[in-house]
Coordinates of C-alpha atoms in Angstrom, one line a residue:
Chain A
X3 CA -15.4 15.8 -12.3
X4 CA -14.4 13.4 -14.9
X5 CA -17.1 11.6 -17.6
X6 CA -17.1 7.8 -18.0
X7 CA -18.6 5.7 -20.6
X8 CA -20.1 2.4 -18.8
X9 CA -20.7 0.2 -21.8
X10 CA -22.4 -2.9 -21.2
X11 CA -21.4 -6.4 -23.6
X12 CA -24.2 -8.5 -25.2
X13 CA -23.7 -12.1 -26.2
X14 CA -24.8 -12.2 -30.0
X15 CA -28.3 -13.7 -31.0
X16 CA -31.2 -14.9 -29.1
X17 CA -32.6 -11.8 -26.9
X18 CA -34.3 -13.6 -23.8
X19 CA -38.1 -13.3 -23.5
X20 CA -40.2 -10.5 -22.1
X21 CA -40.8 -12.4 -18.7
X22 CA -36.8 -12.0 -18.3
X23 CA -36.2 -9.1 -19.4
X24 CA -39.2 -7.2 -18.1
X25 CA -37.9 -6.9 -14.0
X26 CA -34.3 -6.2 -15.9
X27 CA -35.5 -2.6 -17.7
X28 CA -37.5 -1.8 -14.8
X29 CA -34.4 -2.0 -12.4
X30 CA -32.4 -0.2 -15.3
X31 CA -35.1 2.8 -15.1
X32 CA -34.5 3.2 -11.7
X33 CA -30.7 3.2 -12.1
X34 CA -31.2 5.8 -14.6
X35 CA -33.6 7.8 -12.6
X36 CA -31.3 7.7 -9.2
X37 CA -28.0 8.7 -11.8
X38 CA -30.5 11.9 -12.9
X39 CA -31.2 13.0 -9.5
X40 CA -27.4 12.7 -8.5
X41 CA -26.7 14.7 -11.3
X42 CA -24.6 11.9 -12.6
X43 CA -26.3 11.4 -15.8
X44 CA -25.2 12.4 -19.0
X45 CA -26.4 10.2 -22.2
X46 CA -27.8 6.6 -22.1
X47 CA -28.7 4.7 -25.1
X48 CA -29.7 1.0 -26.3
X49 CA -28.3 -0.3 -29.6
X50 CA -29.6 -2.4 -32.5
X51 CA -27.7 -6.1 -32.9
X52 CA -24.5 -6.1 -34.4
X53 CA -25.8 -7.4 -37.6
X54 CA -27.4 -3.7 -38.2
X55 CA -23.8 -2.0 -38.3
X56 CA -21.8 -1.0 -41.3
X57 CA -18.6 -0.3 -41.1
X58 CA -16.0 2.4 -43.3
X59 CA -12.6 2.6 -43.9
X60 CA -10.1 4.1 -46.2
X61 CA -7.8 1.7 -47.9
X62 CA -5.2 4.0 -50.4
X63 CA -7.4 5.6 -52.4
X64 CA -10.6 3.6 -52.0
X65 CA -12.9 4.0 -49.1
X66 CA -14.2 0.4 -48.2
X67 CA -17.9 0.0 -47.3
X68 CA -18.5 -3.2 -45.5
X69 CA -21.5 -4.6 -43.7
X70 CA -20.1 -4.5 -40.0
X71 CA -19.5 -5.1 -37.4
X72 CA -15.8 -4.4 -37.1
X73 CA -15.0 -6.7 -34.6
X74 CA -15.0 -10.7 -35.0
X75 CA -16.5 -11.6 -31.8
X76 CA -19.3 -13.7 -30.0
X77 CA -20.5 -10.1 -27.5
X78 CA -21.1 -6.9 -28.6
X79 CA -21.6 -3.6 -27.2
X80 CA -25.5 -3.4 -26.7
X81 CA -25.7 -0.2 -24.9
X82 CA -23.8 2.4 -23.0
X83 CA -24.2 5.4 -20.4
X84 CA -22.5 8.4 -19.9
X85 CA -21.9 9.6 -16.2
X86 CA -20.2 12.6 -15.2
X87 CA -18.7 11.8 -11.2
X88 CA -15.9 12.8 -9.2
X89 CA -13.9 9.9 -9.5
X90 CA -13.3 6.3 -10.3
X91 CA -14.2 5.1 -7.1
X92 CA -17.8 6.8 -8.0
X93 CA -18.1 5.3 -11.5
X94 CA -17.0 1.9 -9.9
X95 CA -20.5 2.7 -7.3
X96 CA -22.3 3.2 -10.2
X97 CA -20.9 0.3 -12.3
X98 CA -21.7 -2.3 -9.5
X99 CA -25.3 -1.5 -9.3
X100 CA -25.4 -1.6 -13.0
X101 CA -23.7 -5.0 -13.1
X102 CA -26.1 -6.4 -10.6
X103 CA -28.9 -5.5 -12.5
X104 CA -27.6 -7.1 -15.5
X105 CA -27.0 -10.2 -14.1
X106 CA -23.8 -11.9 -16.1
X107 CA -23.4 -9.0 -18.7
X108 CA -20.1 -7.1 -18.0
X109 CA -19.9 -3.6 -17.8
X110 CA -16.9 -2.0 -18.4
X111 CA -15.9 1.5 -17.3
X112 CA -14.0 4.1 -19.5
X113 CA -12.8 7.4 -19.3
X114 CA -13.2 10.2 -21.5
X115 CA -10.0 11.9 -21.9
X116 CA -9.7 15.9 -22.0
Chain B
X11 CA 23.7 5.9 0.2
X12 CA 25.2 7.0 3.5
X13 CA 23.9 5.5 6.8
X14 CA 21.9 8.5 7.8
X15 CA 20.7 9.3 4.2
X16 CA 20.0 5.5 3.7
X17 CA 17.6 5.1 6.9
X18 CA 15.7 8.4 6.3
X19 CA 14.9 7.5 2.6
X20 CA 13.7 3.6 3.9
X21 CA 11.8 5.4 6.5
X22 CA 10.3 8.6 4.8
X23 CA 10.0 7.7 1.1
X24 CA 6.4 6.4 1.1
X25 CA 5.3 9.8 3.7
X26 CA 7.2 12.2 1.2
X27 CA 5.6 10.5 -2.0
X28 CA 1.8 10.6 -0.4
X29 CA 2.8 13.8 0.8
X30 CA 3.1 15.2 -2.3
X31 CA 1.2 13.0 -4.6
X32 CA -2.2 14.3 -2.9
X33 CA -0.7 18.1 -3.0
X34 CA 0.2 17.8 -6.4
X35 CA -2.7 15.0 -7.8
X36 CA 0.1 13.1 -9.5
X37 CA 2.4 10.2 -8.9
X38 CA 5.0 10.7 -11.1
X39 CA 5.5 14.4 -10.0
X40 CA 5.5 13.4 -6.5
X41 CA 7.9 10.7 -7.0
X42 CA 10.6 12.9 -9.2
X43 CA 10.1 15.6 -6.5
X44 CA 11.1 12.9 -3.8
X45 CA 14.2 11.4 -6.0
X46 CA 15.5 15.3 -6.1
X47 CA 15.4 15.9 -2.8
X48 CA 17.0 12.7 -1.7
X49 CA 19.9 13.1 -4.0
X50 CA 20.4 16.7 -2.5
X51 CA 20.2 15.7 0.9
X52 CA 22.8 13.1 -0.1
X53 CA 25.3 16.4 -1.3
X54 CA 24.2 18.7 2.2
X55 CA 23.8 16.3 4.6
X56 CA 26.8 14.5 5.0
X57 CA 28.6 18.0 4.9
X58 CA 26.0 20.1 7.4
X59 CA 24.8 17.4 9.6
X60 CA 21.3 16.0 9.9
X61 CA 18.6 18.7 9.9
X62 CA 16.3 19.1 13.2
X63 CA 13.4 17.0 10.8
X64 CA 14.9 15.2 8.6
X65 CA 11.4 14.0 7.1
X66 CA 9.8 17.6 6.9
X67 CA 13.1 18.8 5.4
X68 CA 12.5 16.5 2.4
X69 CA 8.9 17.0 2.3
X70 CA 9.7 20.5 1.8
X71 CA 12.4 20.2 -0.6
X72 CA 10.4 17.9 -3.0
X73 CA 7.6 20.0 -2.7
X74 CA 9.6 23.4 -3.4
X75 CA 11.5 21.4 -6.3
X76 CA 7.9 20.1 -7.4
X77 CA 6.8 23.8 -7.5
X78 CA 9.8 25.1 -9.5
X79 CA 9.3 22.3 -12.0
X80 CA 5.4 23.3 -12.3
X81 CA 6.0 26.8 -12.6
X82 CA 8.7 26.2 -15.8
X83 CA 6.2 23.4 -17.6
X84 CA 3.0 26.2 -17.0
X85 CA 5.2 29.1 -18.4
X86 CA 5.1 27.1 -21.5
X87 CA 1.5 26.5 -21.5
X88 CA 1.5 23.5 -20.4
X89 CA -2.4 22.7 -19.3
X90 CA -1.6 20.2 -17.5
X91 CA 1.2 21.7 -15.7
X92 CA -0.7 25.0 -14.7
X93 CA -3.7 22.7 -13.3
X94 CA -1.3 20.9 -11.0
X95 CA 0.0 24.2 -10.2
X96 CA -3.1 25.8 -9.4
X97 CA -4.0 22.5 -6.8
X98 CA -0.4 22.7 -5.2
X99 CA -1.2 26.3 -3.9
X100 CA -3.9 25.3 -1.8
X101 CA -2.7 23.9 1.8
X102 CA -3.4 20.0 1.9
X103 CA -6.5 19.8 3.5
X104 CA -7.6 17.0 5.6
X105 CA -10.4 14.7 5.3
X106 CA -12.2 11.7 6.3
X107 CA -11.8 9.5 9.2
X108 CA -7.7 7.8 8.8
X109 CA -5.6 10.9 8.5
X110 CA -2.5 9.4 7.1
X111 CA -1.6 10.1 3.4
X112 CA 0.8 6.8 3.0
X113 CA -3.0 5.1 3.7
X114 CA -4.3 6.8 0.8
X115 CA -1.5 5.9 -0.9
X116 CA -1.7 2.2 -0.3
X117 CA -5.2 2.1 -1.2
X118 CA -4.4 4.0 -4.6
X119 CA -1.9 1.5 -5.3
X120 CA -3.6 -1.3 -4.4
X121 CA -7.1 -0.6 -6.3
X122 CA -8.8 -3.2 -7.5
X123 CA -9.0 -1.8 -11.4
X124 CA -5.2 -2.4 -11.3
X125 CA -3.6 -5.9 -12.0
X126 CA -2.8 -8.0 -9.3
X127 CA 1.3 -8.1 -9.8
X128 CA 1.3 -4.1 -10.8
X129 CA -0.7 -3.7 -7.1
X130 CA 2.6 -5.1 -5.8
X131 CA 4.7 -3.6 -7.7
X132 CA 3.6 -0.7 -7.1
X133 CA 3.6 -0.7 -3.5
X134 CA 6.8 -2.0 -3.2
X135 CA 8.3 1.5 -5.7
X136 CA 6.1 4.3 -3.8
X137 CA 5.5 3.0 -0.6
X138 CA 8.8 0.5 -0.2
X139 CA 11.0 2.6 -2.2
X140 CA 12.2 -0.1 -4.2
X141 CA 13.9 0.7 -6.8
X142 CA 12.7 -0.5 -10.6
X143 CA 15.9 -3.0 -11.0
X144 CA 15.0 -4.6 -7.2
X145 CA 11.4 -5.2 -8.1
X146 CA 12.4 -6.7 -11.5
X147 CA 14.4 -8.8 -9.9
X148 CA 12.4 -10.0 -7.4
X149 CA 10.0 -11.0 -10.0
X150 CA 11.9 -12.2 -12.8
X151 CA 10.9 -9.8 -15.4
X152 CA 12.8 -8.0 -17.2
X153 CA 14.0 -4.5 -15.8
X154 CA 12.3 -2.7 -18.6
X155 CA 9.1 -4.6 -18.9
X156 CA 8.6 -3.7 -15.0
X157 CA 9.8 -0.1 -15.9
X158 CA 6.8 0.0 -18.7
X159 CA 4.1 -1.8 -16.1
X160 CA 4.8 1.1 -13.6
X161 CA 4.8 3.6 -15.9
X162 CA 1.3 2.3 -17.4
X163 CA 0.2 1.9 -14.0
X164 CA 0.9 5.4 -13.2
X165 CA -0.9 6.4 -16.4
X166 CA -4.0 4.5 -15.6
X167 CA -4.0 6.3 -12.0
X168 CA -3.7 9.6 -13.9
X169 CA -6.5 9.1 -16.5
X170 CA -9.1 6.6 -14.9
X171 CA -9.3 8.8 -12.2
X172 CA -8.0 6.6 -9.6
X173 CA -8.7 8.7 -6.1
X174 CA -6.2 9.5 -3.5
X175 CA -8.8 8.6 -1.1
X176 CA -9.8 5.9 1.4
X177 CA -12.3 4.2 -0.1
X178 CA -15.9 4.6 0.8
X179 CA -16.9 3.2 4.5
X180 CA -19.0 0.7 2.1
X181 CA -15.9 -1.1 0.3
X182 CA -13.3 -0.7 3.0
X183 CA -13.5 -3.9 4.4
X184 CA -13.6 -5.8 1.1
X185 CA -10.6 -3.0 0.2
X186 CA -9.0 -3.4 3.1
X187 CA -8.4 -7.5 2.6
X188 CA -6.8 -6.5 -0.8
X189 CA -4.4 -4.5 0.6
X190 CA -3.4 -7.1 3.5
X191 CA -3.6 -10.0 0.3
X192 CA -0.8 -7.6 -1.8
X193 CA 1.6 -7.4 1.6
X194 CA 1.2 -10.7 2.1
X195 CA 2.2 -11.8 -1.4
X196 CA 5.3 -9.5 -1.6
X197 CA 6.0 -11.7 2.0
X198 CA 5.4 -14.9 0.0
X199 CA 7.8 -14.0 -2.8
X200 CA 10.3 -13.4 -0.2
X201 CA 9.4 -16.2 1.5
X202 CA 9.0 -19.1 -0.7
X203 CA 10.2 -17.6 -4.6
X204 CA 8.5 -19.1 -6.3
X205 CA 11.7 -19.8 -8.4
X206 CA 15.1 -18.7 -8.9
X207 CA 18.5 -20.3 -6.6
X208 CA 17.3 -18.8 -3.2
X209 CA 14.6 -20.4 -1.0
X210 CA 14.6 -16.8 1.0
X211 CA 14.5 -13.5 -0.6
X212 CA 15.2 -11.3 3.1
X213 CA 14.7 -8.1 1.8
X214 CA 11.1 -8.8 0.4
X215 CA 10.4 -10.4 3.7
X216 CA 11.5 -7.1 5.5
X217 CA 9.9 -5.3 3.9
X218 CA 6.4 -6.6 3.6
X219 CA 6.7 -6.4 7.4
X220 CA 7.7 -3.0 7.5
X221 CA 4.3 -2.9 5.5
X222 CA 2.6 -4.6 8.0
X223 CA 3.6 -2.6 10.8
X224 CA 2.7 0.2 8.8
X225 CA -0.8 -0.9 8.5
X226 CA -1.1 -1.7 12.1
X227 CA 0.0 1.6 12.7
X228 CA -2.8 2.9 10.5
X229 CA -5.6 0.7 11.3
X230 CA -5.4 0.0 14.6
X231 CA -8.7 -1.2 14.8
X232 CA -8.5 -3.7 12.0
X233 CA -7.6 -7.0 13.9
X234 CA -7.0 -8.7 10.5
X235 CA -3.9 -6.5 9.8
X236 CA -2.9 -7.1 13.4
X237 CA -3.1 -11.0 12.4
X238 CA -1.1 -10.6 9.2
X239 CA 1.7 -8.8 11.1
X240 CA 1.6 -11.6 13.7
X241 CA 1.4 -14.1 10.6
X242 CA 4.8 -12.7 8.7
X243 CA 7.0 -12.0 12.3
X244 CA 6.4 -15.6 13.4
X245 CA 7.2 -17.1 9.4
X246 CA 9.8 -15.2 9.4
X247 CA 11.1 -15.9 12.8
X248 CA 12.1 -19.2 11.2
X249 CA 14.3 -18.0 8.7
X250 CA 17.6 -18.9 9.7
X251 CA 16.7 -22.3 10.4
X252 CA 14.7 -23.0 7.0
X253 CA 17.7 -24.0 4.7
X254 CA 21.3 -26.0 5.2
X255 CA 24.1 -24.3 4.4
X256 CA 24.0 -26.1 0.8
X257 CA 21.0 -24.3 0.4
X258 CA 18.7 -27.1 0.8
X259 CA 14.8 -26.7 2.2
X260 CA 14.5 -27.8 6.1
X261 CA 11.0 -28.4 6.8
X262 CA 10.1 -27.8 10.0
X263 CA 9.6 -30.7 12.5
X264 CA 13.7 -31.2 11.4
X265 CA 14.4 -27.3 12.1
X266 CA 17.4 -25.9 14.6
X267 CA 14.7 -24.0 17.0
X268 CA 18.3 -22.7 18.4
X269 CA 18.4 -20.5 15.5
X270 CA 14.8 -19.8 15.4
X271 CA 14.9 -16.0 16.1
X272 CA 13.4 -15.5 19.7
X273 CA 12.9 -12.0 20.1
X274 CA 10.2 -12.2 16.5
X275 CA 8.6 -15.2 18.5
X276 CA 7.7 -13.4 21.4
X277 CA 6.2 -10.0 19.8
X278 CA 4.4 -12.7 17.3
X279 CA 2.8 -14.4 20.1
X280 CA 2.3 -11.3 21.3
X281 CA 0.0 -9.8 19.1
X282 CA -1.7 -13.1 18.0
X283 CA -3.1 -12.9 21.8
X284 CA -3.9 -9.2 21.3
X285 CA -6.2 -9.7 18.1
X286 CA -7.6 -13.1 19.6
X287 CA -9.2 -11.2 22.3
X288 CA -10.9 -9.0 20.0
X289 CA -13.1 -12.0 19.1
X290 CA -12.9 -11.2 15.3
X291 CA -11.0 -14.4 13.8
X292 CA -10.0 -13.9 10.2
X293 CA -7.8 -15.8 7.9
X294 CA -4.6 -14.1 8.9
X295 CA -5.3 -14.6 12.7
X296 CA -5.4 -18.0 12.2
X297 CA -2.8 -18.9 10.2
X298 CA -1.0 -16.2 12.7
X299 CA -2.0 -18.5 15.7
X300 CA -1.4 -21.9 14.0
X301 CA 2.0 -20.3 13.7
X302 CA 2.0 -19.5 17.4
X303 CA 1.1 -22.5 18.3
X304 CA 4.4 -24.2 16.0
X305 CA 6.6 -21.7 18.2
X306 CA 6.2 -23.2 21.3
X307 CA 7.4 -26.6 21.2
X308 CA 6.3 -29.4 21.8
X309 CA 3.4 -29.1 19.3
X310 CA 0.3 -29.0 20.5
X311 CA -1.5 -30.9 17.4
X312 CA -5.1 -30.9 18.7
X313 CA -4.7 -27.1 19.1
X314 CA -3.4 -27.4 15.5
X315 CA -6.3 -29.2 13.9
X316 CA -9.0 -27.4 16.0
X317 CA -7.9 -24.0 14.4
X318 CA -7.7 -26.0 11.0
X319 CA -11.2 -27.1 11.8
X320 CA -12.0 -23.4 11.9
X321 CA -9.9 -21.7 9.1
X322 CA -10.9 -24.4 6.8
X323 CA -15.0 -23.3 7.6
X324 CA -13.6 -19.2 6.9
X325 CA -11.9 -20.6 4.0
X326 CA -12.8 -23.8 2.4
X327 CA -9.9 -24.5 0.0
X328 CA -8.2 -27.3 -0.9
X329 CA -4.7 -25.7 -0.1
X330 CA -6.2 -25.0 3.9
X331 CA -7.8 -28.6 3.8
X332 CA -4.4 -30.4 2.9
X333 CA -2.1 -28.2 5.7
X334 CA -5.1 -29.6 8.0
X335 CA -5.0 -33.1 6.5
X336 CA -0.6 -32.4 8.0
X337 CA -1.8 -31.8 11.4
X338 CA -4.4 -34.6 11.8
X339 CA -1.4 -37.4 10.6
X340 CA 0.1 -35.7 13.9
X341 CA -2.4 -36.3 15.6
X342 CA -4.7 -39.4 14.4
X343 CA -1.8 -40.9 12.5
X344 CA -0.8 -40.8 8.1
X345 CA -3.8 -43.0 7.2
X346 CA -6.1 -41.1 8.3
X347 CA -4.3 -38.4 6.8
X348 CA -3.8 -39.8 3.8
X349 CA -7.3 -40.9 3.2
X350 CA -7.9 -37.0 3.5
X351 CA -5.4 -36.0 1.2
X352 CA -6.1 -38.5 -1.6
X353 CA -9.7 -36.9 -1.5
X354 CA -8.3 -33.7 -2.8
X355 CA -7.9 -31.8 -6.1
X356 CA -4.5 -30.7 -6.0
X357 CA -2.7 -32.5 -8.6
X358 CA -0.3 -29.5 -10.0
X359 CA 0.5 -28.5 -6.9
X360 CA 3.9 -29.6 -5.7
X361 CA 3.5 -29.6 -1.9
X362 CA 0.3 -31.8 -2.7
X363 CA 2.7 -34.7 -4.2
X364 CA 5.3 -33.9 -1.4
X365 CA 2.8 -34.3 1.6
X366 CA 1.5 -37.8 0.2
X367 CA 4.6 -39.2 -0.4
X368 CA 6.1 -38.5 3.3
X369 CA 2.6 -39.9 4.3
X370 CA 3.0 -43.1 1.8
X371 CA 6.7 -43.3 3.4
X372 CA 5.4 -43.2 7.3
X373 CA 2.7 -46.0 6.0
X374 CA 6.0 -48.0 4.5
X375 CA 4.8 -48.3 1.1
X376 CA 8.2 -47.2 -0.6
X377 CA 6.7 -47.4 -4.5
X378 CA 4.2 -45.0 -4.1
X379 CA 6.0 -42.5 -2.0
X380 CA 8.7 -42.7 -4.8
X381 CA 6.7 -42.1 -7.4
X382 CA 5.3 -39.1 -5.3
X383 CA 8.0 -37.2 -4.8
X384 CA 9.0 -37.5 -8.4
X385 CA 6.0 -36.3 -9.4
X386 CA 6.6 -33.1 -6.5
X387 CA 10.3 -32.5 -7.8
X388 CA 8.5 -32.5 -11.9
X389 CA 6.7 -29.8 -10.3
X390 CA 8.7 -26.8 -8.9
X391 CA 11.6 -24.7 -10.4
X392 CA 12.5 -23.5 -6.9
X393 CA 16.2 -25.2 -6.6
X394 CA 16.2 -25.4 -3.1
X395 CA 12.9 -27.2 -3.2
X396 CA 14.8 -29.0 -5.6
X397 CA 17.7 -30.2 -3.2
X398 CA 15.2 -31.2 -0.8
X399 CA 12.7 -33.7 -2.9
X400 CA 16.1 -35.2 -4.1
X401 CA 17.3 -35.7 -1.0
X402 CA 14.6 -37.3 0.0
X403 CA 14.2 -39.3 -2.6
X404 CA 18.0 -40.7 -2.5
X405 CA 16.8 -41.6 0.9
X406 CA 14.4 -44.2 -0.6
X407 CA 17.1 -46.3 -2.0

């Protein structure tokens, strides 16, 4: 069994209304419950906007403090899941149903080494 | 290589590879293993004869060479090395419905989480092979920056958990059309570089079709793979006849059919009327029997357009609607034709600019067909595409 992180990318800014989004979370809380009774699912978690990160780094001697995030960029990760499945062929499964349900977000799929 | 050596290794690389890679869950173990027990086989066998298997003989050795390897890495507590270890001692054990392990293999290398080009390159090294300097070659990268993708692709296999598996019953036949699309385009490079001094690169050619029987072979029930064999005999049935001596493109209609290569023809035809029958047209059927059709002059052009008519509704793309727009000038005359092809969106594509201006030409308006086929020759680095649009264009003046 291998884990993989599916973390799905946000455009910045404007989050769509409620009316969008409502049919969106409910289809995500069905994902999530099928993943729990595969015994797929490991950790799942939403995220605040880019804007609310902060970002460290040592420089030489000093240790920079910066209001994040890290990355320049228009999309941003806005949330991820763990999943814990044979293969990639069964993350990919996975993936695609999570991809549908988000419409145009992408989802990309990772592996945890070790 | 001697002979004997030489044909076993074309023959039993890709078996010995998948052999191992799914008893030993890695690629590059599996392919090392296979290396070593060619290069044995090349000390023993030209001394003691072929053995009684020739293909189980290297199956074994790799596997035994694999195991000694293991057994040294583990020994120095390699993880990794004693978890291979540990999978090797089990006997391979089937499963699923398609038995064969160079299948697996294919679909491994030809996953769709790997790159396009690094699907056929790897095909072409574990299935074909091939070594690292050919495929370089064949696609005009450096031999070390195709040694690096290989390597990388390997890695992702590894790590990504890539399976050694036929893919789920679900995404086979959208799987299944991306491992006919990467044989096809190792054909295509063979068949039409896309640059470089050659028109024809054989070997790619040959081997794609090997490919292609292989699939057959494999999927006998998959009438598309039947159609893409079909497709690539009957292409490359005309072969001998496509360039002049000087290297320069013959299209067809002005091709020896003497030299067209008879005995390809036939087993083409052959199996385009085997997978028609099945009542399952796909792309490659069509193309295969448009091709069919071409064989066997005189062309029958209505035939022609009418399986246009129905490859262009499978496929509706511009490149399909301007090979159709060819057959109805054969048929209805280049005005018609032309009328078609001016409707199109094709503009950086040379054979767009080359099919106007031999239809401008046939409607004797010299200006435009000149300017045409200069704009075709500004657009391909394929010399003997070259030699041809110059020729052509001399023969304006």
């Amino acid at each position: 069994m291998t884990q993989y992180l599916l973390s799905i990318y946000q455009p910045d800014g404007v989050v769509p209304d409620d009316e969008f989004l409502a049919p969106v979370m409910e289809q995500l809380s069905v994902w999530n419950d099928d993943l729990r009774k595969a015994g797929a699912w490991v950790f799942s978690a939403g995220l605040h906007p880019p804007e609310s990160s902060t970002v460290l780094q040592q420089k030489g001697d000093e240790l920079l403090v910066t209001d994040g995030p890290y990355t320049e960029g228009k999309e941003h990760i806005g949330g991820f899941t763990v999943i814990d499945v044979e293969d990639l062929d069964a993350a990919l499964t996975w993936a695609r149903r999570l991809a549908k349900i988000l419409v145009a977000l992408p989802v990309e799929v990772r592996p945890f080494a070790g | 290589m001697p002979v004997d050596v030489a044909a076993v290794f074309r023959s039993e690389h890709g078996r010995a590879v998948a052999v191992l890679a799914r008893s030993f869950g890695d690629l590059d173990i599996a392919e090392d293993a296979v290396q070593e027990a060619f290069t044995t086989a090349l000390e023993r066998w030209p001394e003691q004869g072929l053995p009684p298997s020739p293909a189980g003989w290297i199956i074994t050795t790799a596997r035994n060479r694999a195991i000694d390897r293991l057994r040294r890495e583990a020994a120095r507590e390699d993880k990794y090395a004693q978890a291979a270890l540990l999978n090797a001692q089990d006997e391979p054990v089937e499963e699923g419905p398609v038995r064969d392990d160079r299948l697996r293999l294919i679909f491994t290398c030809c996953h769709p989480a790997l790159a396009l080009n690094v699907r056929v390159a790897l095909t072409l090294r574990l299935l074909g092979g091939l070594g690292t300097a050919e495929i370089a070659h064949a696609f005009l990268v450096p031999e070390s920056t195709m040694a690096q993708r290989l390597v990388r692709a390997k890695a992702k296999i590894r790590t990504a958990g890539i399976p050694y598996r036929i893919p789920y019953d679900a995404d086979l036949p959208e799987r299944v059309r991306g491992v006919l699309a990467v044989v096809y385009l190792v054909f295509n490079e063979g068949y039409a570089a896309s640059s470089g001094d050659d028109l024809v690169r054989t070997d790619l050619c040959t081997e794609a079709i090997r490919l292609g029987r292989l699939l057959v072979e494999l999927m006998p029930d998959e009438p598309e793979a039947v159609g893409l064999l079909a497709l690539m005999l009957l292409q490359h049935s005309r072969t001998p006849a496509r360039t002049s001596e000087a290297g320069q493109l013959i299209p067809l209609p002005e091709q020896d059919r003497q030299l067209w290569d008879q005995q390809l023809i036939a087993e083409g035809q052959d199996l385009v009327r085997r997978c028609l029958r099945r009542d399952q047209p796909g792309p490659y059927q069509l193309q295969a029997a448009i091709n069919a059709v071409h064989s066997d002059p005189p062309t029958d052009w209505s035939q022609i357009v009418q399986l246009y008519d129905h490859l262009l509704a499978l496929t509706p793309t511009p490149v399909v609607a301007l090979n159709r727009a060819v057959a109805i000038a054969e048929l209805h005359g280049p005005a018609e034709a032309l009328a078609l092809v001016d409707a199109l969106d094709l503009s950086t594509f040379y054979l767009f600019h080359a099919i106007r201006a031999d239809l401008l030409h046939r409607l004797q308006r010299p200006v435009e067909a000149r300017a045409a086929w200069q704009a075709a020759l500004d657009l391909t680095d394929n010399t003997a595409e070259q030699a041809f649009l110059r020729h052509r264009l001399a023969a304006l003046d």
